[in-house]
CSV table of C-alpha atoms in Angstrom, one decimal:
chain,number,residue,atom,x,y,z
A,47,UNK,CA,-40.7,13.7,69.1
A,48,UNK,CA,-40.2,15.7,65.7
A,49,UNK,CA,-38.0,17.9,67.4
A,50,UNK,CA,-35.7,14.5,68.2
A,51,UNK,CA,-35.8,13.0,64.7
A,52,UNK,CA,-34.5,15.9,62.9
A,53,UNK,CA,-31.0,16.4,64.9
A,54,UNK,CA,-30.9,12.5,64.2
A,55,UNK,CA,-31.5,12.3,60.3
A,56,UNK,CA,-28.9,15.3,60.2
A,57,UNK,CA,-26.2,13.3,62.0
A,58,UNK,CA,-27.0,10.3,59.8
A,59,UNK,CA,-26.5,12.5,56.2
A,60,UNK,CA,-23.4,14.0,57.9
A,61,UNK,CA,-22.0,10.5,58.5
A,62,UNK,CA,-23.0,8.9,55.2
A,63,UNK,CA,-21.4,11.8,53.2
A,64,UNK,CA,-18.6,11.4,54.9
A,65,UNK,CA,-18.1,7.8,54.5
A,66,UNK,CA,-18.2,8.5,50.8
A,67,UNK,CA,-14.7,9.7,51.3
A,68,UNK,CA,-14.9,12.3,48.6
A,69,UNK,CA,-16.3,14.8,46.4
A,70,UNK,CA,-19.3,13.7,43.8
A,71,UNK,CA,-19.8,17.2,43.0
A,72,UNK,CA,-18.7,17.1,39.5
A,73,UNK,CA,-21.4,14.3,38.9
A,74,UNK,CA,-24.6,16.0,40.2
A,75,UNK,CA,-24.2,13.7,43.5
A,76,UNK,CA,-25.1,10.5,41.9
A,77,UNK,CA,-22.3,7.8,42.8
A,78,UNK,CA,-21.4,4.0,42.6
A,79,UNK,CA,-20.1,1.5,44.5
A,80,UNK,CA,-17.1,0.3,43.2
A,81,UNK,CA,-15.5,-3.0,44.2
A,82,UNK,CA,-11.9,-2.1,44.1
A,83,UNK,CA,-9.0,-4.3,45.2
A,84,UNK,CA,-8.8,-2.7,48.7
A,85,UNK,CA,-13.0,-3.1,48.8
A,86,UNK,CA,-15.9,-1.0,48.1
A,87,UNK,CA,-15.2,2.6,47.4
A,88,UNK,CA,-18.0,5.1,46.6
A,89,UNK,CA,-17.0,6.9,43.6
A,90,UNK,CA,-19.0,9.9,41.2
A,91,UNK,CA,-21.4,8.0,38.7
A,92,UNK,CA,-20.6,10.7,36.2
A,93,UNK,CA,-16.5,11.9,36.8
A,94,UNK,CA,-15.9,14.9,35.6
A,95,UNK,CA,-12.4,16.1,37.0
A,96,UNK,CA,-10.0,12.8,37.2
A,97,UNK,CA,-6.7,13.2,38.1
A,98,UNK,CA,-4.4,10.3,36.8
A,99,UNK,CA,-1.6,9.5,39.1
A,100,UNK,CA,-0.4,5.9,37.4
A,101,UNK,CA,0.5,4.8,33.9
A,102,UNK,CA,-3.5,4.6,33.2
A,103,UNK,CA,-4.4,7.9,32.2
A,104,UNK,CA,-4.7,6.7,28.5
A,105,UNK,CA,-7.5,4.3,29.1
A,106,UNK,CA,-9.4,7.1,31.1
A,107,UNK,CA,-9.3,9.3,27.6
A,108,UNK,CA,-9.9,6.3,25.5
A,109,UNK,CA,-13.2,6.2,27.6
A,110,UNK,CA,-14.1,10.1,27.4
A,111,UNK,CA,-13.6,10.6,30.9
A,112,UNK,CA,-12.3,14.3,31.7
A,113,UNK,CA,-8.7,14.0,33.0
A,114,UNK,CA,-7.5,17.4,34.4
A,115,UNK,CA,-4.4,15.9,35.9
A,116,UNK,CA,-2.0,13.5,35.0
A,117,UNK,CA,1.4,11.8,36.0
A,118,UNK,CA,4.5,13.2,34.5
A,119,UNK,CA,4.9,9.8,32.5
A,120,UNK,CA,2.0,10.4,30.7
A,121,UNK,CA,2.5,13.8,30.1
A,122,UNK,CA,5.7,13.0,28.5
A,123,UNK,CA,4.3,10.1,25.9
A,124,UNK,CA,4.7,11.0,22.4
A,125,UNK,CA,1.0,9.9,21.9
A,126,UNK,CA,-0.6,11.9,24.4
A,127,UNK,CA,1.3,15.1,23.6
A,128,UNK,CA,-1.9,16.7,22.3
A,129,UNK,CA,-4.3,15.3,24.2
A,130,UNK,CA,-2.5,16.5,27.4
A,131,UNK,CA,-1.2,19.9,26.5
A,132,UNK,CA,-3.4,21.5,28.8
A,133,UNK,CA,-3.8,19.3,31.3
A,134,UNK,CA,-1.8,20.0,34.5
A,135,UNK,CA,0.9,17.3,36.1
A,136,UNK,CA,0.1,16.0,39.1
A,137,UNK,CA,2.1,14.0,41.2
A,138,UNK,CA,1.5,11.5,44.4
A,139,UNK,CA,4.0,13.7,46.1
A,140,UNK,CA,2.2,17.4,46.0
A,141,UNK,CA,-0.6,17.1,48.1
A,142,UNK,CA,-1.1,21.1,47.5
A,143,UNK,CA,-1.5,20.2,43.7
A,144,UNK,CA,-4.0,17.7,44.4
A,145,UNK,CA,-6.1,20.1,46.6
A,146,UNK,CA,-5.8,22.8,44.2
A,147,UNK,CA,-6.8,20.4,41.4
A,148,UNK,CA,-10.0,19.8,43.2
A,149,UNK,CA,-11.0,16.0,41.7
A,150,UNK,CA,-14.0,14.0,42.1
A,151,UNK,CA,-11.8,10.8,41.4
A,152,UNK,CA,-8.4,10.0,41.7
A,153,UNK,CA,-6.8,6.9,40.0
A,154,UNK,CA,-3.5,5.9,41.4
A,155,UNK,CA,-1.1,2.8,42.1
A,156,UNK,CA,-1.2,0.5,44.9
A,157,UNK,CA,2.2,1.7,45.4
A,158,UNK,CA,1.6,5.0,45.9
A,159,UNK,CA,3.0,7.5,48.3
A,160,UNK,CA,0.4,9.3,50.5
A,161,UNK,CA,-2.4,7.0,50.0
A,162,UNK,CA,-4.2,7.5,52.8
A,163,UNK,CA,-4.0,11.9,52.4
A,164,UNK,CA,-4.5,11.7,49.0
A,165,UNK,CA,-8.5,9.8,50.4
A,166,UNK,CA,-8.9,12.6,52.3
A,167,UNK,CA,-9.1,14.6,48.8
A,168,UNK,CA,-11.1,12.8,46.7
A,169,UNK,CA,-12.7,9.3,46.2
A,170,UNK,CA,-9.8,7.4,45.6
A,171,UNK,CA,-9.0,3.9,43.2
A,172,UNK,CA,-5.8,1.8,43.4
A,173,UNK,CA,-4.4,-0.8,41.0
A,174,UNK,CA,-1.8,-2.8,41.5
A,175,UNK,CA,0.6,-2.9,38.3
A,176,UNK,CA,0.4,-6.2,36.7
A,177,UNK,CA,-2.1,-7.8,38.9
A,178,UNK,CA,-4.5,-7.6,35.7
A,179,UNK,CA,-3.7,-8.5,31.8
A,180,UNK,CA,-4.0,-5.5,30.0
A,181,UNK,CA,-7.6,-6.4,28.4
A,182,UNK,CA,-9.2,-7.2,32.1
A,183,UNK,CA,-7.3,-3.9,33.3
A,184,UNK,CA,-9.4,-1.4,30.6
A,185,UNK,CA,-12.6,-3.5,31.6
A,186,UNK,CA,-11.5,-2.8,35.3
A,187,UNK,CA,-10.8,0.5,35.1
A,188,UNK,CA,-14.2,1.4,32.8
A,189,UNK,CA,-16.0,-0.2,35.7
A,190,UNK,CA,-14.5,2.3,37.8
A,191,UNK,CA,-15.7,5.5,35.8
A,192,UNK,CA,-19.3,3.7,34.9
A,193,UNK,CA,-18.3,2.5,31.4
A,194,UNK,CA,-17.7,-1.0,31.3
A,195,UNK,CA,-20.0,-1.7,28.6
A,196,UNK,CA,-17.7,0.8,26.3
A,197,UNK,CA,-14.7,-1.2,27.5
A,198,UNK,CA,-15.6,-4.0,26.5
A,199,UNK,CA,-16.7,-3.2,23.4
A,200,UNK,CA,-13.0,-1.8,22.7
A,201,UNK,CA,-11.5,-5.0,24.0
A,202,UNK,CA,-14.1,-7.6,21.9
A,203,UNK,CA,-13.3,-5.3,18.5
A,204,UNK,CA,-9.5,-4.9,19.5
A,205,UNK,CA,-9.1,-8.4,19.9
A,206,UNK,CA,-10.5,-9.8,16.6
A,207,UNK,CA,-8.5,-6.6,15.0
A,208,UNK,CA,-5.6,-9.0,16.4
A,209,UNK,CA,-6.3,-12.2,15.4
A,210,UNK,CA,-6.5,-11.2,12.1
A,211,UNK,CA,-3.6,-9.2,11.9
A,212,UNK,CA,-1.5,-12.2,13.2
A,213,UNK,CA,-2.8,-14.4,10.8
A,214,UNK,CA,-2.0,-11.9,7.8
A,215,UNK,CA,1.8,-11.7,9.5
A,216,UNK,CA,2.4,-14.8,9.9
A,217,UNK,CA,1.4,-15.8,6.5
A,218,UNK,CA,4.3,-13.2,5.4
A,219,UNK,CA,6.7,-14.1,7.9
A,220,UNK,CA,6.2,-17.9,8.3
A,221,UNK,CA,5.0,-19.7,11.5
A,222,UNK,CA,8.5,-20.2,12.4
A,223,UNK,CA,9.6,-16.8,12.6
A,224,UNK,CA,11.3,-15.4,15.4
A,225,UNK,CA,11.1,-11.8,17.2
A,226,UNK,CA,12.9,-9.9,20.1
A,227,UNK,CA,11.8,-7.0,21.6
A,228,UNK,CA,14.5,-4.5,23.3
A,229,UNK,CA,14.7,-1.4,25.1
A,230,UNK,CA,17.5,0.9,24.7
A,231,UNK,CA,17.2,3.4,28.4
A,232,UNK,CA,20.4,5.6,29.0
A,233,UNK,CA,23.7,3.6,29.0
A,234,UNK,CA,21.0,-0.3,29.2
A,235,UNK,CA,20.0,-2.5,26.7
A,236,UNK,CA,17.2,-4.9,27.9
A,237,UNK,CA,15.1,-7.4,26.6
A,238,UNK,CA,11.8,-8.3,26.9
A,239,UNK,CA,9.1,-11.4,28.1
A,240,UNK,CA,5.4,-11.5,27.2
A,241,UNK,CA,3.9,-9.5,29.6
A,242,UNK,CA,6.2,-6.0,30.0
A,243,UNK,CA,4.4,-3.9,27.8
A,244,UNK,CA,6.1,-2.7,24.6
A,245,UNK,CA,4.0,-4.5,22.3
A,246,UNK,CA,5.3,-7.9,23.8
A,247,UNK,CA,1.4,-8.9,24.9
A,248,UNK,CA,0.3,-8.0,21.7
A,249,UNK,CA,2.8,-9.9,19.5
A,250,UNK,CA,3.8,-12.8,22.1
A,251,UNK,CA,0.2,-13.2,23.6
A,252,UNK,CA,-2.2,-12.3,21.3
A,253,UNK,CA,-0.7,-12.7,17.7
A,254,UNK,CA,1.0,-16.0,18.8
A,255,UNK,CA,4.7,-14.5,17.3
A,256,UNK,CA,7.8,-17.0,18.2
A,257,UNK,CA,10.3,-16.0,21.1
A,258,UNK,CA,13.7,-16.9,20.4
A,259,UNK,CA,14.8,-19.8,22.9
A,260,UNK,CA,17.7,-17.2,24.4
A,261,UNK,CA,15.0,-15.1,25.1
A,262,UNK,CA,12.7,-17.5,26.8
A,263,UNK,CA,15.6,-18.8,28.9
A,264,UNK,CA,16.4,-15.0,30.3
A,265,UNK,CA,13.4,-13.2,30.2
A,266,UNK,CA,9.9,-14.8,30.2
A,267,UNK,CA,9.7,-15.6,33.8
A,268,UNK,CA,11.5,-12.2,34.9
A,269,UNK,CA,9.7,-10.3,32.2
A,270,UNK,CA,13.1,-8.6,31.3
A,271,UNK,CA,16.4,-8.9,31.3
A,272,UNK,CA,19.9,-6.4,31.4
A,273,UNK,CA,22.0,-7.5,28.5
A,274,UNK,CA,25.2,-6.0,27.0
A,275,UNK,CA,26.2,-5.1,23.6
A,276,UNK,CA,28.3,-8.1,23.4
A,277,UNK,CA,26.1,-10.6,23.5
A,278,UNK,CA,23.1,-9.4,21.9
A,279,UNK,CA,23.3,-10.9,18.8
A,280,UNK,CA,22.5,-14.3,20.8
A,281,UNK,CA,19.1,-13.3,21.7
A,282,UNK,CA,17.8,-11.4,18.3
A,283,UNK,CA,15.4,-13.7,16.2
A,284,UNK,CA,14.6,-12.8,12.6
A,285,UNK,CA,13.1,-9.3,13.4
A,286,UNK,CA,14.6,-7.1,16.0
A,287,UNK,CA,12.2,-4.5,17.7
A,288,UNK,CA,13.6,-1.7,19.7
A,289,UNK,CA,12.2,0.7,21.7
A,290,UNK,CA,14.6,3.6,21.6
A,291,UNK,CA,14.5,6.7,24.2
A,292,UNK,CA,15.6,10.0,23.2
A,293,UNK,CA,18.5,10.0,25.6
A,294,UNK,CA,20.0,6.6,25.3
A,295,UNK,CA,23.2,5.7,24.2
A,296,UNK,CA,23.0,4.1,20.8
A,297,UNK,CA,26.5,3.7,20.0
A,298,UNK,CA,26.1,-0.1,20.1
A,299,UNK,CA,24.4,0.1,16.6
A,300,UNK,CA,27.6,1.7,14.8
A,301,UNK,CA,29.5,-1.7,16.2
A,302,UNK,CA,30.3,-4.7,13.3
A,303,UNK,CA,28.7,-6.9,16.1
A,304,UNK,CA,25.2,-5.0,15.8
A,305,UNK,CA,25.3,-4.5,12.0
A,306,UNK,CA,26.3,-8.4,11.4
A,307,UNK,CA,23.0,-9.7,13.4
A,308,UNK,CA,21.5,-11.5,10.2
A,309,UNK,CA,17.8,-9.2,11.5
A,310,UNK,CA,19.7,-6.1,10.8
A,311,UNK,CA,21.5,-7.4,7.5
A,312,UNK,CA,18.6,-8.3,6.3
A,313,UNK,CA,16.3,-4.8,7.0
A,314,UNK,CA,14.3,-6.6,9.7
A,315,UNK,CA,14.6,-4.1,12.6
A,316,UNK,CA,11.5,-1.6,13.7
A,317,UNK,CA,12.7,1.3,16.3
A,318,UNK,CA,9.7,3.3,17.9
A,319,UNK,CA,10.2,5.7,20.4
A,320,UNK,CA,10.3,4.9,23.9
A,321,UNK,CA,9.1,7.6,25.6
A,322,UNK,CA,5.1,6.1,26.1
A,323,UNK,CA,6.0,2.4,24.9
A,324,UNK,CA,5.8,1.4,28.5
A,325,UNK,CA,1.5,2.1,28.6
A,326,UNK,CA,-1.0,-0.7,28.0
A,327,UNK,CA,-3.8,1.5,27.1
A,328,UNK,CA,-6.1,1.4,24.1
A,329,UNK,CA,-4.3,4.7,22.4
A,330,UNK,CA,-0.7,3.1,22.9
A,331,UNK,CA,-1.9,-1.1,21.8
A,332,UNK,CA,-3.8,0.8,18.4
A,333,UNK,CA,-0.5,2.7,17.6
A,334,UNK,CA,2.1,-0.2,18.2
A,335,UNK,CA,-0.3,-2.7,16.4
A,336,UNK,CA,-0.2,-0.6,13.3
A,337,UNK,CA,3.7,0.1,13.4
A,338,UNK,CA,3.9,-3.8,13.7
A,339,UNK,CA,1.2,-4.5,10.8
A,340,UNK,CA,3.2,-2.3,8.6
A,341,UNK,CA,6.7,-3.6,10.0
A,342,UNK,CA,6.1,-6.9,9.2
A,343,UNK,CA,4.0,-7.0,6.3
A,344,UNK,CA,6.6,-4.7,4.5
A,345,UNK,CA,10.0,-6.3,5.7
A,346,UNK,CA,12.4,-7.9,3.0
């Protein structure tokens, strides 16, 4: 009987290990079951070698999770330059590199390529971009890396700070003042609604600052809207925030059309670096809120 029992137990152990879909060795073998948007995933209870193939690298780092590989967009973001300088670049297309990195957890977007093969390398959690708001997203990532408490604590504290900042800013600029957020990328200009990063969630959703009617009409539902320099004045409110990429064509700022916009003439324009402005992690949001407070409270 004992001779028969041992092979059965051994086979069960092999099956259980295989079903785990990953490598929990870096967490001492302890795992948790994370209820992801695609179903339950067995992940390390204390991940130590995480690869981020998504825009959530900052969320992971803010939670104190060791990131050993990150996507090119994260590595190009100014706010992460120091933090990621020794971190390898990782890609959903470079499976050999992923295997070499030997991660114990991979975080990716639901649209990533090669997901079936990536899941064979390590436990993989995917998220659909925009399915959750920026704060619920941080909490959800916290759950995946067993740090939900830390994530919720930051969200609660930051939301309180936002409420206080919004009250101060409205007292300074007026209840009816409007703000426009645009981005200059390559030769294109885009104006954004209230949920397309670049600080829009903070300005419109949390601090309840006003949005020009023209922006509401064209960008609120879609999220963004491409426009020409000639019509830009129609979209600019009392204050203008410009997310500007290093390679952007900014020649429109030399035109009389731009210079005669009231917000420009009144010195109410904030320019911020485009590289990294599309992230919504705690590091980025804190940096943007600092910029906004200084801008609005010290503008003419």
